[in-house]
MMTF fields as JSON, N, C-alpha, C and O atoms, coordinates in Angstrom:
{
  "mmtfVersion": "1.0.0",
  "mmtfProducer": "UNKNOWN",
  "numBonds": 519,
  "numAtoms": 520,
  "numGroups": 130,
  "numChains": 1,
  "numModels": 1,
  "chainsPerModel": [1],
  "groupsPerChain": [130],
  "chainIdList": ["A"],
  "bondAtomList": [4, 2, 8, 6, 12, 10, 16, 14, 20, 18, 24, 22, 28, 26, 32, 30, 36, 34, 40, 38, 44, 42, 48, 46, 52, 50, 56, 54, 60, 58, 64, 62, 68, 66, 72, 70, 76, 74, 80, 78, 84, 82, 88, 86, 92, 90, 96, 94, 100, 98, 104, 102, 108, 106, 112, 110, 116, 114, 120, 118, 124, 122, 128, 126, 132, 130, 136, 134, 140, 138, 144, 142, 148, 146, 152, 150, 156, 154, 160, 158, 164, 162, 168, 166, 172, 170, 176, 174, 180, 178, 184, 182, 188, 186, 192, 190, 196, 194, 200, 198, 204, 202, 208, 206, 212, 210, 216, 214, 220, 218, 224, 222, 228, 226, 232, 230, 236, 234, 240, 238, 244, 242, 248, 246, 252, 250, 256, 254, 260, 258, 264, 262, 268, 266, 272, 270, 276, 274, 280, 278, 284, 282, 288, 286, 292, 290, 296, 294, 300, 298, 304, 302, 308, 306, 312, 310, 316, 314, 320, 318, 324, 322, 328, 326, 332, 330, 336, 334, 340, 338, 344, 342, 348, 346, 352, 350, 356, 354, 360, 358, 364, 362, 368, 366, 372, 370, 376, 374, 380, 378, 384, 382, 388, 386, 392, 390, 396, 394, 400, 398, 404, 402, 408, 406, 412, 410, 416, 414, 420, 418, 424, 422, 428, 426, 432, 430, 436, 434, 440, 438, 444, 442, 448, 446, 452, 450, 456, 454, 460, 458, 464, 462, 468, 466, 472, 470, 476, 474, 480, 478, 484, 482, 488, 486, 492, 490, 496, 494, 500, 498, 504, 502, 508, 506, 512, 510, 516, 514],
  "bondOrderList": [1, 1, 1, 1, 1, 1, 1, 1, 1, 1, 1, 1, 1, 1, 1, 1, 1, 1, 1, 1, 1, 1, 1, 1, 1, 1, 1, 1, 1, 1, 1, 1, 1, 1, 1, 1, 1, 1, 1, 1, 1, 1, 1, 1, 1, 1, 1, 1, 1, 1, 1, 1, 1, 1, 1, 1, 1, 1, 1, 1, 1, 1, 1, 1, 1, 1, 1, 1, 1, 1, 1, 1, 1, 1, 1, 1, 1, 1, 1, 1, 1, 1, 1, 1, 1, 1, 1, 1, 1, 1, 1, 1, 1, 1, 1, 1, 1, 1, 1, 1, 1, 1, 1, 1, 1, 1, 1, 1, 1, 1, 1, 1, 1, 1, 1, 1, 1, 1, 1, 1, 1, 1, 1, 1, 1, 1, 1, 1, 1],
  "groupList": [{"groupName": "MET", "atomNameList": ["N", "CA", "C", "O"], "elementList": ["N", "C", "C", "O"], "formalChargeList": [0, 0, 0, 0], "bondAtomList": [1, 0, 2, 1, 3, 2], "bondOrderList": [1, 1, 2], "singleLetterCode": "M", "chemCompType": "L-PEPTIDE LINKING"}, {"groupName": "ALA", "atomNameList": ["N", "CA", "C", "O"], "elementList": ["N", "C", "C", "O"], "formalChargeList": [0, 0, 0, 0], "bondAtomList": [1, 0, 2, 1, 3, 2], "bondOrderList": [1, 1, 2], "singleLetterCode": "A", "chemCompType": "L-PEPTIDE LINKING"}, {"groupName": "LEU", "atomNameList": ["N", "CA", "C", "O"], "elementList": ["N", "C", "C", "O"], "formalChargeList": [0, 0, 0, 0], "bondAtomList": [1, 0, 2, 1, 3, 2], "bondOrderList": [1, 1, 2], "singleLetterCode": "L", "chemCompType": "L-PEPTIDE LINKING"}, {"groupName": "VAL", "atomNameList": ["N", "CA", "C", "O"], "elementList": ["N", "C", "C", "O"], "formalChargeList": [0, 0, 0, 0], "bondAtomList": [1, 0, 2, 1, 3, 2], "bondOrderList": [1, 1, 2], "singleLetterCode": "V", "chemCompType": "L-PEPTIDE LINKING"}, {"groupName": "ILE", "atomNameList": ["N", "CA", "C", "O"], "elementList": ["N", "C", "C", "O"], "formalChargeList": [0, 0, 0, 0], "bondAtomList": [1, 0, 2, 1, 3, 2], "bondOrderList": [1, 1, 2], "singleLetterCode": "I", "chemCompType": "L-PEPTIDE LINKING"}, {"groupName": "GLY", "atomNameList": ["N", "CA", "C", "O"], "elementList": ["N", "C", "C", "O"], "formalChargeList": [0, 0, 0, 0], "bondAtomList": [1, 0, 2, 1, 3, 2], "bondOrderList": [1, 1, 2], "singleLetterCode": "G", "chemCompType": "PEPTIDE LINKING"}, {"groupName": "ASP", "atomNameList": ["N", "CA", "C", "O"], "elementList": ["N", "C", "C", "O"], "formalChargeList": [0, 0, 0, 0], "bondAtomList": [1, 0, 2, 1, 3, 2], "bondOrderList": [1, 1, 2], "singleLetterCode": "D", "chemCompType": "L-PEPTIDE LINKING"}, {"groupName": "CYS", "atomNameList": ["N", "CA", "C", "O"], "elementList": ["N", "C", "C", "O"], "formalChargeList": [0, 0, 0, 0], "bondAtomList": [1, 0, 2, 1, 3, 2], "bondOrderList": [1, 1, 2], "singleLetterCode": "C", "chemCompType": "L-PEPTIDE LINKING"}, {"groupName": "GLU", "atomNameList": ["N", "CA", "C", "O"], "elementList": ["N", "C", "C", "O"], "formalChargeList": [0, 0, 0, 0], "bondAtomList": [1, 0, 2, 1, 3, 2], "bondOrderList": [1, 1, 2], "singleLetterCode": "E", "chemCompType": "L-PEPTIDE LINKING"}, {"groupName": "PRO", "atomNameList": ["N", "CA", "C", "O"], "elementList": ["N", "C", "C", "O"], "formalChargeList": [0, 0, 0, 0], "bondAtomList": [1, 0, 2, 1, 3, 2], "bondOrderList": [1, 1, 2], "singleLetterCode": "P", "chemCompType": "L-PEPTIDE LINKING"}, {"groupName": "LYS", "atomNameList": ["N", "CA", "C", "O"], "elementList": ["N", "C", "C", "O"], "formalChargeList": [0, 0, 0, 0], "bondAtomList": [1, 0, 2, 1, 3, 2], "bondOrderList": [1, 1, 2], "singleLetterCode": "K", "chemCompType": "L-PEPTIDE LINKING"}, {"groupName": "PHE", "atomNameList": ["N", "CA", "C", "O"], "elementList": ["N", "C", "C", "O"], "formalChargeList": [0, 0, 0, 0], "bondAtomList": [1, 0, 2, 1, 3, 2], "bondOrderList": [1, 1, 2], "singleLetterCode": "F", "chemCompType": "L-PEPTIDE LINKING"}, {"groupName": "TYR", "atomNameList": ["N", "CA", "C", "O"], "elementList": ["N", "C", "C", "O"], "formalChargeList": [0, 0, 0, 0], "bondAtomList": [1, 0, 2, 1, 3, 2], "bondOrderList": [1, 1, 2], "singleLetterCode": "Y", "chemCompType": "L-PEPTIDE LINKING"}, {"groupName": "THR", "atomNameList": ["N", "CA", "C", "O"], "elementList": ["N", "C", "C", "O"], "formalChargeList": [0, 0, 0, 0], "bondAtomList": [1, 0, 2, 1, 3, 2], "bondOrderList": [1, 1, 2], "singleLetterCode": "T", "chemCompType": "L-PEPTIDE LINKING"}, {"groupName": "ASN", "atomNameList": ["N", "CA", "C", "O"], "elementList": ["N", "C", "C", "O"], "formalChargeList": [0, 0, 0, 0], "bondAtomList": [1, 0, 2, 1, 3, 2], "bondOrderList": [1, 1, 2], "singleLetterCode": "N", "chemCompType": "L-PEPTIDE LINKING"}, {"groupName": "ARG", "atomNameList": ["N", "CA", "C", "O"], "elementList": ["N", "C", "C", "O"], "formalChargeList": [0, 0, 0, 0], "bondAtomList": [1, 0, 2, 1, 3, 2], "bondOrderList": [1, 1, 2], "singleLetterCode": "R", "chemCompType": "L-PEPTIDE LINKING"}, {"groupName": "SER", "atomNameList": ["N", "CA", "C", "O"], "elementList": ["N", "C", "C", "O"], "formalChargeList": [0, 0, 0, 0], "bondAtomList": [1, 0, 2, 1, 3, 2], "bondOrderList": [1, 1, 2], "singleLetterCode": "S", "chemCompType": "L-PEPTIDE LINKING"}, {"groupName": "TRP", "atomNameList": ["N", "CA", "C", "O"], "elementList": ["N", "C", "C", "O"], "formalChargeList": [0, 0, 0, 0], "bondAtomList": [1, 0, 2, 1, 3, 2], "bondOrderList": [1, 1, 2], "singleLetterCode": "W", "chemCompType": "L-PEPTIDE LINKING"}, {"groupName": "GLN", "atomNameList": ["N", "CA", "C", "O"], "elementList": ["N", "C", "C", "O"], "formalChargeList": [0, 0, 0, 0], "bondAtomList": [1, 0, 2, 1, 3, 2], "bondOrderList": [1, 1, 2], "singleLetterCode": "Q", "chemCompType": "L-PEPTIDE LINKING"}, {"groupName": "HIS", "atomNameList": ["N", "CA", "C", "O"], "elementList": ["N", "C", "C", "O"], "formalChargeList": [0, 0, 0, 0], "bondAtomList": [1, 0, 2, 1, 3, 2], "bondOrderList": [1, 1, 2], "singleLetterCode": "H", "chemCompType": "L-PEPTIDE LINKING"}],
  "groupTypeList": [0, 1, 2, 3, 4, 1, 5, 3, 3, 3, 2, 6, 7, 1, 8, 9, 8, 10, 2, 1, 3, 11, 12, 10, 8, 2, 2, 8, 1, 8, 8, 13, 5, 1, 13, 1, 14, 15, 3, 8, 4, 15, 5, 1, 6, 5, 11, 15, 2, 1, 11, 15, 15, 6, 3, 14, 1, 13, 9, 9, 16, 17, 9, 15, 9, 8, 14, 16, 2, 18, 1, 19, 4, 6, 11, 3, 3, 8, 6, 2, 6, 1, 3, 8, 15, 10, 3, 3, 8, 2, 5, 5, 15, 9, 2, 8, 13, 10, 6, 1, 16, 5, 9, 11, 8, 8, 15, 5, 12, 1, 6, 9, 1, 5, 19, 16, 11, 13, 3, 15, 2, 3, 13, 9, 13, 1, 9, 10, 18, 5],
  "groupIdList": [1, 2, 3, 4, 5, 6, 7, 8, 9, 10, 11, 12, 13, 14, 15, 16, 17, 18, 19, 20, 21, 22, 23, 24, 25, 26, 27, 28, 29, 30, 31, 32, 33, 34, 35, 36, 37, 38, 39, 40, 41, 42, 43, 44, 45, 46, 47, 48, 49, 50, 51, 52, 53, 54, 55, 56, 57, 58, 59, 60, 61, 62, 63, 64, 65, 66, 67, 68, 69, 70, 71, 72, 73, 74, 75, 76, 77, 78, 79, 80, 81, 82, 83, 84, 85, 86, 87, 88, 89, 90, 91, 92, 93, 94, 95, 96, 97, 98, 99, 100, 101, 102, 103, 104, 105, 106, 107, 108, 109, 110, 111, 112, 113, 114, 115, 116, 117, 118, 119, 120, 121, 122, 123, 124, 125, 126, 127, 128, 129, 130],
  "secStructList": [7, 7, 1, 7, 7, 7, 7, 7, 3, 3, 3, 3, 3, 1, 7, 2, 2, 2, 2, 2, 2, 2, 2, 2, 2, 2, 2, 6, 7, 3, 3, 3, 3, 3, 7, 1, 1, 3, 3, 3, 3, 3, 7, 6, 6, 7, 7, 3, 3, 3, 3, 3, 3, 7, 6, 6, 7, 7, 7, 7, 7, 6, 6, 1, 4, 4, 4, 6, 6, 7, 7, 7, 3, 3, 3, 3, 7, 1, 7, 2, 2, 2, 2, 2, 2, 2, 2, 2, 2, 6, 6, 7, 3, 3, 7, 7, 7, 7, 7, 7, 7, 1, 6, 6, 7, 3, 3, 3, 3, 3, 7, 6, 6, 7, 7, 3, 3, 3, 3, 3, 1, 1, 7, 7, 7, 1, 7, 7, 7, 7],
  "xCoordList": [88.384, 87.031, 86.055, 86.244, 85.026, 84.012, 83.218, 82.895, 82.91, 82.087, 80.635, 79.959, 80.141, 78.756, 78.772, 79.435, 78.062, 78.06, 77.028, 77.291, 75.85, 74.781, 73.825, 73.763, 73.079, 72.057, 70.706, 70.602, 69.678, 68.314, 67.465, 67.524, 66.685, 65.704, 64.474, 63.948, 64.016, 62.879, 61.729, 61.891, 60.569, 59.365, 58.404, 58.066, 57.967, 56.958, 55.589, 55.309, 54.742, 53.405, 52.528, 53.033, 51.234, 50.299, 50.275, 50.08, 50.474, 50.379, 51.609, 51.562, 52.712, 53.943, 53.82, 54.486, 52.991, 52.844, 52.288, 52.786, 51.263, 50.65, 51.6, 51.677, 52.321, 53.243, 54.414, 54.916, 54.845, 55.918, 55.492, 56.305, 54.254, 53.761, 53.828, 54.254, 53.415, 53.479, 54.9, 55.102, 55.88, 57.252, 57.879, 58.7, 57.515, 58.017, 57.597, 58.401, 56.337, 55.836, 56.466, 56.879, 56.541, 57.094, 58.564, 58.989, 59.337, 60.787, 61.187, 62.37, 60.202, 60.497, 61.524, 62.547, 61.221, 62.119, 61.703, 60.67, 62.533, 62.216, 62.184, 62.917, 61.335, 61.289, 62.492, 62.76, 63.209, 64.404, 64.24, 65.091, 63.164, 62.939, 61.617, 61.14, 61.02, 59.747, 59.596, 59.918, 59.098, 58.715, 57.294, 56.685, 56.779, 55.424, 55.31, 54.22, 56.404, 56.336, 57.225, 57.356, 57.836, 58.754, 58.867, 58.931, 58.89, 59.127, 60.251, 60.246, 61.21, 62.324, 62.367, 62.116, 62.695, 62.828, 64.152, 64.775, 64.567, 65.783, 65.515, 65.036, 65.842, 65.698, 66.86, 67.847, 66.756, 67.794, 69.144, 70.189, 69.12, 70.382, 70.926, 71.941, 70.263, 70.713, 70.063, 70.303, 69.234, 68.557, 67.651, 66.861, 67.761, 67.004, 66.021, 66.355, 64.815, 63.766, 63.161, 63.054, 62.772, 62.048, 60.824, 60.796, 59.834, 58.573, 58.272, 58.097, 58.215, 58.052, 56.662, 56.18, 56.026, 54.669, 54.671, 55.407, 53.841, 53.576, 52.093, 51.681, 51.299, 49.844, 49.406, 48.275, 50.279, 49.951, 50.577, 50.582, 51.105, 51.759, 50.755, 49.614, 51.203, 50.379, 51.139, 52.356, 50.454, 51.14, 51.804, 51.233, 53.002, 53.632, 52.824, 52.01, 53.05, 52.291, 53.167, 52.726, 54.377, 55.257, 54.513, 53.834, 54.582, 55.569, 55.126, 55.689, 54.158, 53.747, 54.922, 55.667, 55.106, 56.29, 56.459, 57.591, 55.381, 55.536, 56.236, 56.698, 56.319, 57.019, 58.164, 58.466, 58.793, 59.787, 61.057, 61.852, 61.276, 62.515, 62.381, 63.316, 61.253, 61.084, 61.927, 62.234, 62.288, 63.029, 62.06, 60.884, 62.566, 61.801, 62.791, 63.995, 62.293, 63.134, 63.106, 62.05, 64.26, 64.356, 64.656, 65.527, 63.937, 64.203, 64.54, 63.845, 65.576, 65.938, 65.226, 65.309, 64.521, 63.721, 64.002, 64.59, 63.579, 63.744, 62.488, 62.578, 61.306, 60.046, 59.097, 58.479, 58.979, 58.137, 56.675, 56.022, 56.159, 54.746, 54.455, 53.434, 55.34, 55.138, 55.184, 54.391, 56.105, 56.198, 54.945, 54.428, 54.452, 53.243, 52.063, 51.294, 51.912, 50.823, 50.956, 49.961, 52.176, 52.406, 52.128, 51.5, 52.586, 52.358, 50.862, 50.415, 50.095, 48.655, 47.972, 47.081, 48.391, 47.83, 48.034, 47.183, 49.163, 49.489, 48.906, 49.082, 48.214, 47.565, 48.259, 47.837, 49.31, 49.959, 49.211, 48.277, 49.632, 48.963, 49.977, 50.957, 49.737, 50.613, 50.464, 49.377, 51.559, 51.538, 51.612, 52.282, 50.941, 51.012, 52.303, 52.478, 53.199, 54.463, 54.643, 53.94, 55.59, 55.812, 56.337, 56.961, 56.094, 56.535, 58.047, 58.737, 58.566, 60.011, 60.423, 61.264, 59.828, 60.169, 61.567, 62.132, 62.106, 63.447, 64.376, 63.914, 65.688, 66.635, 66.598, 67.056, 66.061, 65.98, 64.535, 64.169, 63.716, 62.288, 62.073, 62.694, 61.177, 60.846, 59.367, 58.719, 58.847, 57.457, 57.4, 58.131, 56.51, 56.364, 55.125, 54.095, 55.235, 54.138, 54.093, 55.049, 52.966, 52.832, 52.482, 51.665, 53.105, 52.755, 51.414, 50.876, 50.854, 49.538, 49.468, 48.381, 50.602, 50.614, 50.911, 50.919, 51.157, 51.372, 52.811, 53.054, 53.795, 55.199, 55.492, 55.048, 56.234, 56.529, 57.772, 58.7, 57.762, 58.941, 58.909, 57.859, 60.068, 60.214, 60.796, 61.679, 60.306, 60.947, 61.506, 60.862, 62.692, 63.356, 64.084, 64.495, 64.231, 64.917, 66.433, 67.133, 66.933, 68.375, 68.681, 67.982, 69.715, 70.112, 70.715, 71.69, 70.149, 70.65, 72.03, 72.374, 72.808, 74.128, 74.178, 75.12, 73.163, 73.11, 72.522, 71.79, 72.833, 72.238, 70.736, 70.215, 70.042, 68.591, 68.222, 68.865, 67.176, 66.698, 65.242, 64.443, 64.879, 63.481, 62.926, 61.752],
  "yCoordList": [-100.408, -100.7, -99.937, -99.859, -99.386, -98.637, -99.564, -100.691, -99.085, -99.873, -99.904, -100.919, -98.787, -98.707, -98.858, -98.087, -99.825, -100.101, -99.261, -98.775, -99.084, -98.32, -97.804, -98.326, -96.767, -96.236, -96.285, -96.233, -96.385, -96.432, -95.51, -95.585, -94.652, -93.854, -94.739, -95.283, -94.883, -95.749, -94.897, -94.124, -95.042, -94.327, -95.317, -96.342, -95.006, -95.828, -95.456, -94.283, -96.45, -96.207, -97.423, -98.505, -97.243, -98.342, -99.361, -100.553, -98.89, -99.779, -99.616, -98.869, -100.312, -100.131, -100.493, -99.887, -101.458, -101.847, -100.689, -100.405, -100.026, -98.906, -97.719, -97.077, -97.421, -96.294, -96.588, -95.682, -97.827, -98.202, -97.967, -97.527, -98.248, -98.016, -96.528, -96.162, -95.666, -94.221, -93.807, -93.149, -94.183, -93.76, -94.484, -93.894, -95.748, -96.434, -95.694, -95.509, -95.267, -94.541, -93.155, -92.744, -92.433, -91.085, -91.08, -90.227, -92.021, -92.068, -92.995, -93.117, -93.654, -94.668, -95.647, -95.929, -96.155, -97.034, -98.487, -98.796, -99.37, -100.788, -101.31, -100.831, -102.29, -102.924, -103.851, -104.659, -103.726, -104.552, -105.568, -106.44, -105.47, -106.441, -106.19, -105.057, -107.272, -107.135, -108.275, -109.428, -107.919, -108.9, -108.534, -107.632, -109.22, -108.927, -107.518, -106.946, -106.949, -105.656, -104.581, -103.5, -104.854, -103.861, -104.067, -105.193, -102.932, -102.954, -101.964, -100.852, -102.364, -101.483, -101.269, -102.186, -100.022, -99.694, -98.978, -98.46, -98.963, -98.245, -97.532, -98.124, -96.224, -95.422, -95.653, -96.287, -95.15, -95.328, -94.781, -95.301, -93.723, -93.135, -93.832, -93.406, -94.901, -95.648, -95.229, -95.855, -94.17, -93.705, -94.807, -95.376, -95.111, -96.217, -95.708, -94.864, -96.233, -95.943, -97.266, -98.213, -97.321, -98.486, -97.99, -96.863, -98.834, -98.51, -99.621, -100.779, -99.256, -100.233, -100.127, -99.033, -101.272, -101.306, -100.892, -101.443, -99.923, -99.49, -99.154, -98.083, -100.061, -99.873, -98.659, -98.197, -98.134, -96.95, -95.677, -94.648, -95.729, -94.558, -93.422, -93.635, -92.203, -91.019, -90.078, -89.947, -89.424, -88.536, -87.363, -86.802, -86.99, -85.791, -84.559, -84.618, -83.458, -82.25, -81.139, -79.991, -81.433, -80.433, -79.736, -80.433, -78.448, -77.517, -76.746, -75.686, -77.22, -76.496, -76.401, -77.37, -75.268, -75.029, -76.009, -76.276, -76.554, -77.466, -78.767, -79.5, -79.058, -80.258, -79.893, -80.647, -78.764, -78.271, -79.096, -78.918, -79.99, -80.769, -82.118, -82.919, -82.382, -83.648, -83.673, -82.631, -84.853, -85.027, -85.035, -85.368, -84.664, -84.828, -85.099, -84.914, -85.534, -85.896, -84.769, -84.19, -84.448, -83.477, -84.215, -85.085, -83.872, -84.41, -83.257, -82.241, -83.388, -82.392, -82.784, -83.935, -81.83, -82.126, -81.095, -80.046, -81.403, -80.486, -79.681, -78.59, -80.194, -79.54, -79.638, -80.68, -78.566, -78.566, -78.856, -79.6, -78.282, -78.472, -79.924, -80.474, -80.546, -81.945, -82.854, -83.789, -82.585, -83.397, -83.212, -84.184, -81.986, -81.753, -82.53, -83.125, -82.532, -83.303, -84.785, -85.439, -85.316, -86.73, -87.039, -88.051, -86.185, -86.388, -86.464, -87.369, -85.528, -85.486, -86.698, -87.301, -87.047, -88.224, -89.492, -90.381, -89.579, -90.774, -90.754, -91.71, -89.675, -89.624, -88.755, -88.726, -88.049, -87.103, -85.783, -85.591, -84.87, -83.564, -82.466, -82.681, -81.283, -80.136, -79.705, -79.783, -79.253, -78.681, -77.171, -76.64, -76.494, -75.042, -74.625, -74.822, -74.052, -73.554, -72.135, -71.688, -71.422, -70.049, -70.059, -71.031, -69.003, -68.897, -68.97, -68.2, -69.88, -70.044, -69.875, -70.62, -68.892, -68.692, -68.1, -67.614, -68.145, -67.623, -68.736, -69.793, -68.523, -69.509, -70.83, -71.849, -70.828, -72.06, -72.487, -73.001, -72.277, -72.571, -74.016, -74.94, -74.184, -75.514, -75.574, -74.549, -76.79, -77.017, -78.19, -79.169, -78.078, -79.139, -79.972, -79.458, -81.264, -82.209, -83.202, -83.343, -83.884, -85.018, -86.228, -86.139, -87.361, -88.596, -89.097, -88.488, -90.179, -90.636, -90.984, -90.965, -91.301, -91.607, -90.374, -90.456, -89.219, -87.978, -87.552, -86.491, -88.353, -87.962, -86.796, -86.782, -85.836, -84.668, -84.879, -85.593, -84.237, -84.196, -82.907, -82.287, -82.518, -81.279, -81.594, -82.443, -80.915, -80.982, -79.599, -78.59, -79.554, -78.277, -78.32, -79.378, -77.137, -77.029, -77.058, -77.662, -76.416, -76.307, -76.649, -76.19, -77.448, -77.739, -76.48, -75.95, -75.989, -74.733, -74.895, -75.956, -73.837, -73.842, -72.842, -72.851, -71.974, -70.981, -71.61, -72.595, -71.05, -71.583, -71.363, -70.46, -72.202, -72.102, -70.738, -70.24, -70.151, -68.857, -68.959, -69.513, -68.439, -68.377, -69.58, -69.601],
  "zCoordList": [-88.144, -88.562, -87.659, -86.445, -88.267, -87.528, -86.624, -87.001, -85.435, -84.527, -84.961, -84.795, -85.524, -85.997, -87.513, -88.206, -88.02, -89.46, -90.193, -91.293, -89.592, -90.243, -89.183, -88.07, -89.549, -88.668, -89.343, -90.569, -88.53, -89.037, -88.169, -86.942, -88.792, -88.063, -87.88, -88.85, -86.637, -86.332, -85.818, -84.873, -86.443, -86.031, -85.384, -85.976, -84.173, -83.524, -84.066, -84.31, -84.253, -84.782, -84.505, -84.206, -84.604, -84.352, -85.487, -85.249, -86.732, -87.886, -88.789, -89.766, -88.466, -89.229, -90.711, -91.551, -91.035, -92.441, -93.266, -94.355, -92.751, -93.475, -93.577, -94.624, -92.504, -92.548, -93.484, -94.149, -93.54, -94.463, -95.914, -96.728, -96.242, -97.603, -97.935, -99.031, -97.008, -97.23, -97.604, -98.625, -96.797, -97.053, -98.246, -98.949, -98.492, -99.688, -100.944, -101.857, -100.995, -102.158, -102.264, -103.348, -101.148, -101.16, -101.565, -102.344, -101.045, -101.293, -102.427, -102.744, -103.045, -104.058, -103.505, -104.129, -102.317, -101.573, -101.734, -102.327, -101.191, -101.198, -99.772, -98.908, -99.535, -98.227, -98.104, -98.993, -96.996, -96.802, -95.692, -95.52, -94.938, -93.879, -93.199, -93.133, -92.687, -91.979, -90.987, -91.276, -89.81, -88.806, -88.383, -88.957, -87.398, -86.938, -86.36, -86.361, -85.87, -85.208, -85.808, -85.233, -86.948, -87.524, -89.031, -89.524, -89.754, -91.192, -91.468, -90.94, -92.289, -92.629, -94.138, -94.92, -94.533, -95.951, -96.188, -95.262, -97.461, -97.857, -99.172, -100.139, -99.182, -100.385, -101.33, -100.956, -102.544, -103.56, -103.109, -103.498, -102.281, -101.821, -100.578, -100.027, -100.128, -98.966, -97.655, -96.623, -97.677, -96.475, -95.947, -96.7, -94.662, -94.078, -93.029, -92.197, -93.086, -92.112, -91.658, -92.438, -90.401, -89.895, -89.137, -88.644, -89.054, -88.415, -87.424, -87.805, -86.133, -85.066, -84.47, -84.176, -84.295, -83.747, -82.273, -81.454, -81.966, -80.598, -80.558, -81.004, -80.027, -80.051, -79.24, -79.391, -78.383, -77.584, -78.139, -77.462, -79.358, -79.95, -80.106, -80.517, -79.766, -79.976, -80.893, -80.762, -81.814, -82.76, -82.048, -81.113, -82.484, -81.943, -82.347, -83.268, -81.662, -81.967, -82.527, -82.575, -82.948, -83.538, -84.67, -85.425, -84.848, -84.311, -83.074, -82.8, -82.325, -81.12, -80.155, -80.006, -79.5, -78.663, -77.511, -77.11, -76.967, -75.833, -76.216, -75.341, -77.501, -77.968, -78.907, -79.831, -78.685, -79.644, -79.703, -80.625, -78.755, -78.753, -79.453, -79.42, -80.08, -80.789, -82.054, -82.634, -82.463, -83.715, -84.885, -84.733, -86.05, -87.275, -88.397, -88.222, -89.538, -90.678, -91.69, -91.943, -92.275, -93.365, -94.659, -94.694, -95.725, -97.052, -97.986, -97.977, -98.78, -99.789, -101.074, -101.504, -101.693, -102.881, -103.971, -103.71, -105.184, -106.305, -106.592, -107.156, -106.216, -106.552, -105.363, -105.147, -104.598, -103.398, -103.715, -102.985, -104.785, -105.124, -105.493, -105.08, -106.266, -106.655, -105.431, -105.32, -104.516, -103.299, -102.451, -101.899, -102.339, -101.552, -102.124, -101.37, -103.426, -104.043, -103.694, -103.382, -103.744, -103.456, -101.987, -101.677, -101.091, -99.658, -99.363, -98.659, -99.891, -99.647, -100.289, -99.691, -101.498, -102.179, -101.362, -101.37, -100.655, -99.875, -98.465, -97.71, -98.105, -96.801, -95.768, -94.612, -96.154, -95.254, -95.262, -96.04, -94.383, -94.344, -94.068, -93.356, -94.637, -94.351, -92.894, -92.321, -92.307, -90.963, -91.072, -91.957, -90.196, -90.188, -89.509, -88.306, -90.284, -89.755, -90.245, -91.151, -89.643, -90.087, -91.516, -91.943, -92.241, -93.63, -93.699, -93.03, -94.494, -94.622, -96.081, -96.583, -96.76, -98.168, -98.286, -97.306, -99.473, -99.712, -100.134, -100.565, -100.021, -100.53, -99.772, -100.289, -98.555, -97.782, -97.592, -96.535, -98.612, -98.478, -98.052, -98.576, -97.088, -96.597, -96.256, -96.045, -96.205, -95.84, -94.885, -95.035, -93.889, -92.898, -93.161, -93.598, -92.892, -93.095, -91.947, -91.185, -91.84, -90.938, -91.785, -92.702, -91.476, -92.177, -91.638, -90.713, -92.178, -91.728, -90.239, -89.661, -89.605, -88.171, -87.328, -86.1, -87.976, -87.253, -87.053, -86.477, -87.515, -87.387, -88.328, -89.476, -87.833, -88.656, -89.509, -89.129, -90.668, -91.521, -92.32, -92.49, -92.804, -93.551, -94.911, -95.033, -95.935, -97.248, -97.53, -97.24, -98.088, -98.343, -99.677, -100.152, -100.271, -101.554, -101.396, -102.208, -100.367, -100.172, -98.726, -97.822, -98.491, -97.122, -96.523, -97.057, -95.414, -94.844, -94.233, -93.714, -94.301, -93.67, -92.527, -91.735, -92.433, -91.36, -90.107, -90.198, -88.926, -87.696, -87.665, -88.32, -86.892, -86.745, -86.17, -85.247, -86.735, -86.263, -85.881, -86.636, -84.727, -84.32, -83.709, -83.341]
}
């Protein structure tokens, strides 16, 4: 039997309820649990995210090089333009990143609390470049 049953990506933020709504709408997810300081959601494919209250949370500054070791979330999508419209409608914003057009086209965004995430058409199999 596996020692670890499941994993959850947890994002610290000042207002977990509001950030949970952003990701619930973007991922068409459902809320699976909530306490005074944490909200957890699960997408249709089983992907789990939680949002933990940290009143001192500051937004990451990725993709600036001084914070290049921060984590971010990648989502595989079918329509980059449709996802971008939805992200902006929900209060997210595009991040300025280098052009990544081609077979591995991707776009970077920040959620309303400033956490970065990437949407991409194809999951890359080549090593990171640049």
